């Protein structure tokens, strides 16, 4: 298992707009835009070196930019603005001094800076984040609920004790295996 910073291999773009609900990311390379999917996990830099913001892609878009009529006389080119929107879901802290473990918190206390880089979480980075969830959960409370839709190699886990303390519903058609 590598350090999460060393796992950030696939840069998808840079932060262009930040508000309390979403982060807009400029995606310069068309081939990366074509690979992005809704619910992909992305990693952004936090304010401190040992924290990373974790987000989920909620929109992928290619917006055509209209040009003025004067520009029409110049060589005809198609202009577009490729971007994706990301909703921040939590913060990953690299080995806190108190616990000596990686920690993921479902809170966002800081926001990314404009022009900071955004990376796609590959299977190794996603595993590091999931293992930080597992380390705060006792092994007898660990509840594997399946694999991530965006990355089938990484197991999605919950703290079973916390999950079942709340109301839960399982719905499905007759004969679909709810029991």
Tab-separated table of C-alpha atoms in Angstrom:
chain	number	residue	atom	x	y	z
A	1	UNK	CA	0.000	0.000	0.000
A	2	UNK	CA	1.555	3.296	-1.033
A	3	UNK	CA	1.265	6.776	0.371
A	4	UNK	CA	-1.844	8.422	-1.089
A	5	UNK	CA	0.228	11.279	-2.535
A	6	UNK	CA	2.237	8.776	-4.589
A	7	UNK	CA	-1.000	7.193	-5.878
A	8	UNK	CA	-2.210	10.409	-7.513
A	9	UNK	CA	-1.247	9.514	-11.071
A	10	UNK	CA	-4.138	10.619	-13.256
A	11	UNK	CA	-4.686	14.364	-13.136
A	12	UNK	CA	-8.085	15.256	-14.549
A	13	UNK	CA	-7.918	19.043	-14.364
A	14	UNK	CA	-7.795	22.147	-12.202
A	15	UNK	CA	-10.284	23.808	-9.864
A	16	UNK	CA	-12.039	26.756	-11.523
A	17	UNK	CA	-14.963	27.502	-9.222
A	18	UNK	CA	-15.699	26.683	-5.572
A	19	UNK	CA	-18.885	27.150	-3.608
A	20	UNK	CA	-20.436	25.439	-0.585
A	21	UNK	CA	-22.199	22.808	-2.696
A	22	UNK	CA	-19.843	22.012	-5.568
A	23	UNK	CA	-16.447	22.440	-7.150
A	24	UNK	CA	-16.130	23.021	-10.911
A	25	UNK	CA	-13.080	21.466	-12.550
A	26	UNK	CA	-11.666	22.445	-15.940
A	27	UNK	CA	-10.777	19.278	-17.870
A	28	UNK	CA	-8.298	20.249	-20.580
A	29	UNK	CA	-7.790	16.853	-22.227
A	30	UNK	CA	-10.717	15.550	-24.259
A	31	UNK	CA	-9.729	11.898	-23.726
A	32	UNK	CA	-9.938	12.339	-19.937
A	33	UNK	CA	-13.339	14.024	-20.228
A	34	UNK	CA	-14.571	11.065	-22.291
A	35	UNK	CA	-13.472	8.601	-19.561
A	36	UNK	CA	-15.038	10.471	-16.622
A	37	UNK	CA	-18.231	8.993	-15.235
A	38	UNK	CA	-20.820	10.130	-12.735
A	39	UNK	CA	-19.902	8.830	-9.230
A	40	UNK	CA	-16.158	8.626	-9.971
A	41	UNK	CA	-14.154	9.417	-6.839
A	42	UNK	CA	-11.688	12.316	-7.118
A	43	UNK	CA	-9.003	13.663	-4.792
A	44	UNK	CA	-8.212	17.355	-4.319
A	45	UNK	CA	-5.537	19.072	-2.244
A	46	UNK	CA	-6.602	20.446	1.104
A	47	UNK	CA	-5.131	23.397	2.935
A	48	UNK	CA	-2.583	21.259	4.828
A	49	UNK	CA	-0.092	18.911	3.184
A	50	UNK	CA	-1.373	15.882	5.090
A	51	UNK	CA	-5.050	16.302	4.145
A	52	UNK	CA	-6.834	15.492	0.906
A	53	UNK	CA	-10.408	16.380	0.031
A	54	UNK	CA	-12.484	13.531	-1.372
A	55	UNK	CA	-15.251	14.249	-3.857
A	56	UNK	CA	-17.689	12.532	-6.194
A	57	UNK	CA	-18.190	13.566	-9.827
A	58	UNK	CA	-21.810	14.692	-10.226
A	59	UNK	CA	-21.735	16.206	-13.714
A	60	UNK	CA	-19.555	15.876	-16.807
A	61	UNK	CA	-20.078	18.448	-19.541
A	62	UNK	CA	-18.732	19.862	-22.756
A	63	UNK	CA	-20.049	23.359	-23.221
A	64	UNK	CA	-19.723	24.996	-26.613
A	65	UNK	CA	-18.573	28.608	-26.510
A	66	UNK	CA	-20.224	30.939	-29.010
A	67	UNK	CA	-17.944	33.362	-30.803
A	68	UNK	CA	-18.561	36.917	-31.955
A	69	UNK	CA	-19.325	37.549	-35.614
A	70	UNK	CA	-15.975	39.329	-36.011
A	71	UNK	CA	-14.193	36.146	-35.025
A	72	UNK	CA	-16.166	34.247	-37.670
A	73	UNK	CA	-14.032	35.901	-40.331
A	74	UNK	CA	-10.927	34.416	-38.787
A	75	UNK	CA	-10.172	30.750	-39.392
A	76	UNK	CA	-13.173	28.644	-38.369
A	77	UNK	CA	-12.461	26.657	-35.217
A	78	UNK	CA	-14.711	25.035	-32.675
A	79	UNK	CA	-14.275	26.307	-29.124
A	80	UNK	CA	-15.512	24.385	-26.109
A	81	UNK	CA	-15.133	24.357	-22.364
A	82	UNK	CA	-14.789	20.865	-20.883
A	83	UNK	CA	-15.614	20.606	-17.201
A	84	UNK	CA	-17.011	18.434	-14.453
A	85	UNK	CA	-18.728	19.243	-11.185
A	86	UNK	CA	-17.595	17.583	-7.978
A	87	UNK	CA	-19.445	17.360	-4.668
A	88	UNK	CA	-17.089	17.159	-1.689
A	89	UNK	CA	-17.947	14.271	0.652
A	90	UNK	CA	-15.135	14.218	3.184
A	91	UNK	CA	-11.529	14.708	4.149
A	92	UNK	CA	-8.746	12.131	4.226
A	93	UNK	CA	-6.023	12.767	6.817
A	94	UNK	CA	-2.676	11.053	6.321
A	95	UNK	CA	-1.527	9.379	9.577
A	96	UNK	CA	-2.697	11.716	12.306
A	97	UNK	CA	-0.231	12.164	15.173
A	98	UNK	CA	-2.779	11.083	17.792
A	99	UNK	CA	-3.945	7.799	16.196
A	100	UNK	CA	-0.932	7.043	13.940
A	101	UNK	CA	-3.469	5.851	11.348
A	102	UNK	CA	-4.962	7.290	8.173
A	103	UNK	CA	-8.393	8.742	8.917
A	104	UNK	CA	-11.355	9.581	6.686
A	105	UNK	CA	-13.957	11.993	8.058
A	106	UNK	CA	-17.279	12.744	6.399
A	107	UNK	CA	-16.797	16.439	7.057
A	108	UNK	CA	-15.304	19.169	4.890
A	109	UNK	CA	-13.665	21.894	6.965
A	110	UNK	CA	-11.618	23.464	4.181
A	111	UNK	CA	-12.159	23.974	0.479
A	112	UNK	CA	-9.732	23.657	-2.430
A	113	UNK	CA	-7.946	26.677	-3.832
A	114	UNK	CA	-8.563	27.936	-7.354
A	115	UNK	CA	-6.193	26.302	-9.895
A	116	UNK	CA	-5.345	23.427	-7.542
A	117	UNK	CA	-5.039	20.055	-9.253
A	118	UNK	CA	-7.726	17.365	-9.179
A	119	UNK	CA	-6.898	13.661	-9.507
A	120	UNK	CA	-8.972	10.612	-10.284
A	121	UNK	CA	-8.826	8.076	-7.451
A	122	UNK	CA	-7.438	4.886	-8.982
A	123	UNK	CA	-7.942	1.510	-7.303
A	124	UNK	CA	-4.884	1.909	-5.071
A	125	UNK	CA	-5.879	5.373	-3.794
A	126	UNK	CA	-9.453	4.215	-3.256
A	127	UNK	CA	-8.164	1.198	-1.311
A	128	UNK	CA	-6.117	3.487	0.958
A	129	UNK	CA	-9.219	5.567	1.698
A	130	UNK	CA	-11.347	2.461	2.325
A	131	UNK	CA	-8.674	0.933	4.568
A	132	UNK	CA	-8.709	4.117	6.653
A	133	UNK	CA	-12.433	3.505	7.190
A	134	UNK	CA	-11.724	-0.096	8.090
A	135	UNK	CA	-9.016	0.841	10.601
A	136	UNK	CA	-11.447	2.941	12.614
A	137	UNK	CA	-13.942	0.057	12.605
A	138	UNK	CA	-13.416	-3.055	14.657
A	139	UNK	CA	-13.200	-6.121	12.420
A	140	UNK	CA	-16.394	-7.579	13.913
A	141	UNK	CA	-18.309	-4.406	12.952
A	142	UNK	CA	-17.000	-4.344	9.364
A	143	UNK	CA	-19.827	-4.704	6.830
A	144	UNK	CA	-18.832	-5.303	3.214
A	145	UNK	CA	-21.698	-4.076	1.048
A	146	UNK	CA	-20.204	-4.764	-2.366
A	147	UNK	CA	-17.772	-3.192	-4.811
A	148	UNK	CA	-17.616	0.367	-6.105
A	149	UNK	CA	-19.519	0.829	-9.352
A	150	UNK	CA	-16.757	3.027	-10.750
A	151	UNK	CA	-13.981	0.631	-9.683
A	152	UNK	CA	-14.928	-3.038	-9.322
A	153	UNK	CA	-11.600	-3.963	-7.667
A	154	UNK	CA	-12.242	-1.985	-4.463
A	155	UNK	CA	-14.570	-3.274	-1.764
A	156	UNK	CA	-17.077	-0.805	-0.280
A	157	UNK	CA	-17.349	-1.156	3.490
A	158	UNK	CA	-19.429	0.324	6.299
A	159	UNK	CA	-19.266	0.236	10.060
A	160	UNK	CA	-22.082	-2.286	10.614
A	161	UNK	CA	-22.677	-1.166	14.178
A	162	UNK	CA	-23.271	2.453	13.160
A	163	UNK	CA	-25.295	1.471	10.077
A	164	UNK	CA	-27.787	-0.706	11.962
A	165	UNK	CA	-28.266	1.834	14.767
A	166	UNK	CA	-30.260	3.889	12.273
A	167	UNK	CA	-33.389	3.005	10.370
A	168	UNK	CA	-32.751	1.010	7.216
A	169	UNK	CA	-34.980	-0.360	4.481
A	170	UNK	CA	-34.333	-3.027	1.898
A	171	UNK	CA	-36.638	-2.842	-1.094
A	172	UNK	CA	-36.987	-4.879	-4.230
A	173	UNK	CA	-39.324	-6.924	-6.377
A	174	UNK	CA	-40.732	-10.246	-5.230
A	175	UNK	CA	-38.091	-12.935	-5.575
A	176	UNK	CA	-35.163	-10.510	-5.899
A	177	UNK	CA	-33.331	-11.845	-2.822
A	178	UNK	CA	-34.135	-9.282	-0.131
A	179	UNK	CA	-33.925	-11.819	2.697
